Amino acid sequence: MGGNNTEQKETAYEKAAAEVAAKQWDIYQNELSQYEDTFIERVGNYNSDSNMANVKSDTDLAYNSAYADNRANTATSMAASGIDPSSGKFKGAQADITTSQAMNQADAVNRAQSSEQDKYIAGLSDVVSIGQGEKAEAMAGLSDVASMSASKAASDAQNDFNTRSANQQLAGAVAGAGLRSYQQSLDNNSLNITGPDTNGEVRGGAYSLADNQKDNPWATTYNGGR
């Protein structure tokens, strides 16, 4: 008497599914794995010393270009206002531009390198997702660092120029107001000296004979009189 046969035969569906899985694995091993390796290598490069140096170099270049325009525009503006290029005011403005560039440029370099480190962290997350057969999306929303640095350089240089121009116009307006006030004062004083009245005093009383004799005891007429 023979025993019961408990072995379950593989169904057609299970066999087809196994064949599909085997083909997908072959495709991954022969075609896709090289792209995964390339991606992992690229992720690792984000945090490398050479990449950080390149990021700094690109940022420095963007700021040097933007602030060169700032210096040229400032020089043109100051020359148009009659400021001597050899004057302390002109040289001081150029020195201020250098200080502004150094501060903003250092901040931009730090931001750019931090962004590369963020890409590195996001990339590691994507590597894990790929290994689990999931979509790699962590790096999708990160900005292009080179474009970001160029945009910030242009913005910083333009803001610095606008602020400097506004301060220069304000200083010019204040100086102009002071000059007009001084001129008006001179005009008013000249209007007070209109000649002696019947008592021998200048109308307005500001420069009478008595006032003149305080400083010039020998005077016989009002200040400015004949």
Coordinates of C-alpha atoms in Angstrom, one line a residue:
M1 CA 0.0 0.0 0.0
G2 CA 1.5 3.2 -1.1
G3 CA 1.7 6.4 1.1
N4 CA -0.2 9.7 0.4
N5 CA 1.6 12.2 -1.9
T6 CA 1.5 15.6 -0.1
E7 CA 3.8 17.4 -2.5
Q8 CA 2.1 20.5 -4.0
K9 CA 2.8 21.3 -7.6
E10 CA 3.7 24.8 -8.7
T11 CA 0.8 26.5 -10.3
A12 CA 1.1 28.1 -13.7
Y13 CA 0.6 31.6 -12.1
E14 CA 3.4 31.0 -9.6
K15 CA 5.7 29.7 -12.3
A16 CA 5.1 32.8 -14.5
A17 CA 5.6 35.1 -11.5
A18 CA 9.0 33.4 -10.8
E19 CA 10.1 33.8 -14.4
V20 CA 9.2 37.6 -14.3
A21 CA 11.1 38.1 -11.1
A22 CA 14.1 36.3 -12.5
K23 CA 14.1 38.5 -15.6
Q24 CA 13.8 41.6 -13.5
W25 CA 16.7 40.6 -11.4
D26 CA 18.8 39.9 -14.6
I27 CA 17.9 43.4 -15.9
Y28 CA 18.9 45.0 -12.6
Q29 CA 22.2 43.1 -12.4
N30 CA 23.2 43.7 -16.1
E31 CA 21.7 47.1 -16.8
L32 CA 20.4 49.1 -13.8
S33 CA 23.0 48.3 -11.1
Q34 CA 25.6 50.4 -13.0
Y35 CA 23.3 53.4 -12.7
E36 CA 22.8 52.8 -9.1
D37 CA 26.5 52.6 -8.5
T38 CA 27.0 55.9 -10.4
F39 CA 24.3 57.5 -8.3
I40 CA 25.9 56.4 -5.1
E41 CA 29.2 57.7 -6.3
R42 CA 27.6 61.1 -7.2
V43 CA 26.0 61.3 -3.8
G44 CA 29.3 60.7 -2.1
N45 CA 31.0 63.4 -4.1
Y46 CA 28.7 66.1 -2.7
N47 CA 30.5 66.0 0.6
S48 CA 34.0 65.6 -0.8
D49 CA 36.8 68.2 -0.3
S50 CA 37.1 68.7 -4.0
N51 CA 33.4 69.5 -4.4
M52 CA 33.5 72.0 -1.5
A53 CA 36.5 73.7 -3.1
N54 CA 34.7 73.9 -6.4
V55 CA 31.6 75.4 -4.8
K56 CA 33.7 78.1 -3.1
S57 CA 35.5 78.8 -6.3
D58 CA 32.2 79.2 -8.2
T59 CA 30.8 81.5 -5.5
D60 CA 33.9 83.6 -5.3
L61 CA 33.8 84.1 -9.1
A62 CA 30.2 85.1 -9.0
Y63 CA 30.8 87.7 -6.3
N64 CA 34.0 89.1 -8.0
S65 CA 32.0 89.7 -11.2
A66 CA 29.0 91.2 -9.5
Y67 CA 31.0 93.6 -7.3
A68 CA 33.2 94.6 -10.1
D69 CA 30.1 96.0 -11.7
N70 CA 29.2 97.6 -8.4
R71 CA 32.6 99.4 -8.2
A72 CA 32.4 100.6 -11.8
N73 CA 28.8 101.9 -11.3
T74 CA 29.8 103.6 -8.0
A75 CA 32.8 105.3 -9.6
T76 CA 30.7 106.6 -12.5
S77 CA 28.0 107.9 -10.1
M78 CA 30.5 109.7 -7.9
A79 CA 32.3 111.2 -10.8
A80 CA 29.0 112.5 -12.2
S81 CA 28.5 114.1 -8.8
G82 CA 31.8 115.9 -9.1
I83 CA 33.7 113.8 -6.6
D84 CA 37.4 113.6 -7.3
P85 CA 38.6 110.0 -7.8
S86 CA 41.7 110.8 -5.7
S87 CA 39.7 112.1 -2.8
G88 CA 39.3 110.4 0.5
K89 CA 35.5 110.2 0.0
F90 CA 35.9 108.3 -3.3
K91 CA 38.5 105.9 -1.9
G92 CA 36.4 105.4 1.2
A93 CA 33.4 104.4 -0.9
Q94 CA 35.5 101.8 -2.8
A95 CA 36.9 100.4 0.5
D96 CA 33.3 100.1 1.8
I97 CA 32.4 98.1 -1.3
T98 CA 35.3 95.7 -0.6
T99 CA 34.2 95.2 3.0
S100 CA 30.6 94.6 1.9
Q101 CA 31.7 92.0 -0.7
A102 CA 33.9 90.2 1.8
M103 CA 31.1 89.8 4.3
N104 CA 28.4 88.8 1.8
Q105 CA 30.7 86.5 0.0
A106 CA 31.8 84.6 3.1
D107 CA 28.1 84.1 4.0
A108 CA 27.3 82.9 0.5
V109 CA 30.1 80.4 0.5
N110 CA 28.9 79.0 3.8
R111 CA 25.3 78.7 2.5
A112 CA 26.5 77.0 -0.8
Q113 CA 28.6 74.4 1.0
S114 CA 25.8 73.7 3.5
S115 CA 23.4 73.2 0.5
E116 CA 25.9 70.6 -0.9
Q117 CA 25.9 68.8 2.5
D118 CA 22.1 68.8 2.4
K119 CA 22.3 67.2 -1.0
Y120 CA 24.6 64.6 0.5
I121 CA 22.2 63.7 3.3
A122 CA 19.2 63.6 0.9
G123 CA 21.2 61.4 -1.5
L124 CA 21.9 58.9 1.2
S125 CA 18.2 58.7 1.9
D126 CA 17.6 58.1 -1.8
V127 CA 20.2 55.4 -1.9
V128 CA 18.4 53.6 0.9
S129 CA 15.1 54.0 -1.0
I130 CA 16.6 52.5 -4.2
G131 CA 17.9 49.6 -2.2
Q132 CA 14.4 48.9 -0.9
G133 CA 12.9 49.2 -4.4
E134 CA 11.3 52.6 -3.6
K135 CA 11.2 55.9 -5.5
A136 CA 14.2 58.2 -4.8
E137 CA 12.6 61.6 -4.2
A138 CA 14.6 63.2 -1.4
M139 CA 16.9 65.2 -3.7
A140 CA 14.1 66.3 -6.1
G141 CA 13.3 69.6 -4.5
L142 CA 16.9 70.8 -3.8
S143 CA 18.1 74.0 -5.6
D144 CA 21.1 74.2 -8.0
V145 CA 23.8 75.7 -5.9
A146 CA 25.7 77.5 -8.7
S147 CA 22.5 79.3 -9.9
M148 CA 21.7 80.2 -6.3
S149 CA 25.1 81.7 -5.7
A150 CA 25.1 83.7 -8.9
S151 CA 21.6 85.1 -8.0
K152 CA 22.6 86.0 -4.5
A153 CA 25.8 87.7 -5.7
A154 CA 23.9 89.9 -8.1
S155 CA 21.3 90.7 -5.5
D156 CA 23.9 91.6 -2.8
A157 CA 25.9 93.8 -5.1
Q158 CA 22.8 95.6 -6.4
N159 CA 21.5 96.2 -2.9
D160 CA 24.8 97.6 -1.8
F161 CA 24.9 100.0 -4.7
N162 CA 21.4 101.1 -4.1
T163 CA 22.0 101.8 -0.4
R164 CA 25.2 103.7 -1.2
S165 CA 23.5 105.8 -3.9
A166 CA 20.6 106.6 -1.6
N167 CA 23.0 107.7 1.2
Q168 CA 24.9 109.8 -1.2
Q169 CA 21.7 111.5 -2.4
L170 CA 20.6 112.1 1.2
A171 CA 24.0 113.7 2.1
G172 CA 23.8 115.9 -1.0
A173 CA 20.3 117.0 -0.1
V174 CA 21.3 117.8 3.4
A175 CA 24.4 119.8 2.2
G176 CA 22.2 121.6 -0.3
A177 CA 19.7 122.5 2.3
G178 CA 22.4 123.9 4.5
L179 CA 23.9 126.0 1.7
R180 CA 20.5 127.4 0.8
S181 CA 19.9 128.3 4.5
Y182 CA 23.2 130.0 4.7
Q183 CA 22.6 132.0 1.5
Q184 CA 19.2 133.0 2.7
S185 CA 20.7 134.3 5.9
L186 CA 23.2 136.4 4.0
D187 CA 20.4 137.8 1.8
N188 CA 18.3 138.7 4.8
N189 CA 21.2 140.5 6.5
S190 CA 21.9 142.4 3.3
L191 CA 18.3 143.5 3.2
N192 CA 18.5 144.8 6.8
I193 CA 21.2 147.3 5.8
T194 CA 19.1 149.8 3.8
G195 CA 20.6 153.1 4.9
P196 CA 20.1 155.4 7.9
D197 CA 16.8 156.7 9.1
T198 CA 16.2 160.2 10.5
N199 CA 18.0 159.3 13.7
G200 CA 21.1 158.1 11.9
E201 CA 20.4 154.5 12.4
V202 CA 20.1 151.7 9.9
R203 CA 16.5 150.6 9.4
G204 CA 16.1 147.3 11.1
G205 CA 18.5 148.4 13.9
A206 CA 20.9 145.6 13.5
Y207 CA 23.8 147.8 12.4
S208 CA 23.2 151.2 14.1
L209 CA 25.8 153.9 14.8
A210 CA 25.8 152.9 18.4
D211 CA 26.4 149.3 17.5
N212 CA 29.2 150.3 15.1
Q213 CA 30.9 152.5 17.8
K214 CA 31.1 149.5 20.2
D215 CA 33.8 148.1 17.9
N216 CA 35.0 151.3 16.3
P217 CA 34.8 154.2 18.9
W218 CA 35.9 156.7 16.3
A219 CA 33.1 155.8 13.8
T220 CA 30.7 158.6 12.9
T221 CA 28.2 156.6 10.9
Y222 CA 26.4 153.2 10.9
N223 CA 28.2 150.0 10.0
G224 CA 28.5 150.1 6.2
G225 CA 27.6 153.8 6.0
R226 CA 29.6 156.5 4.4

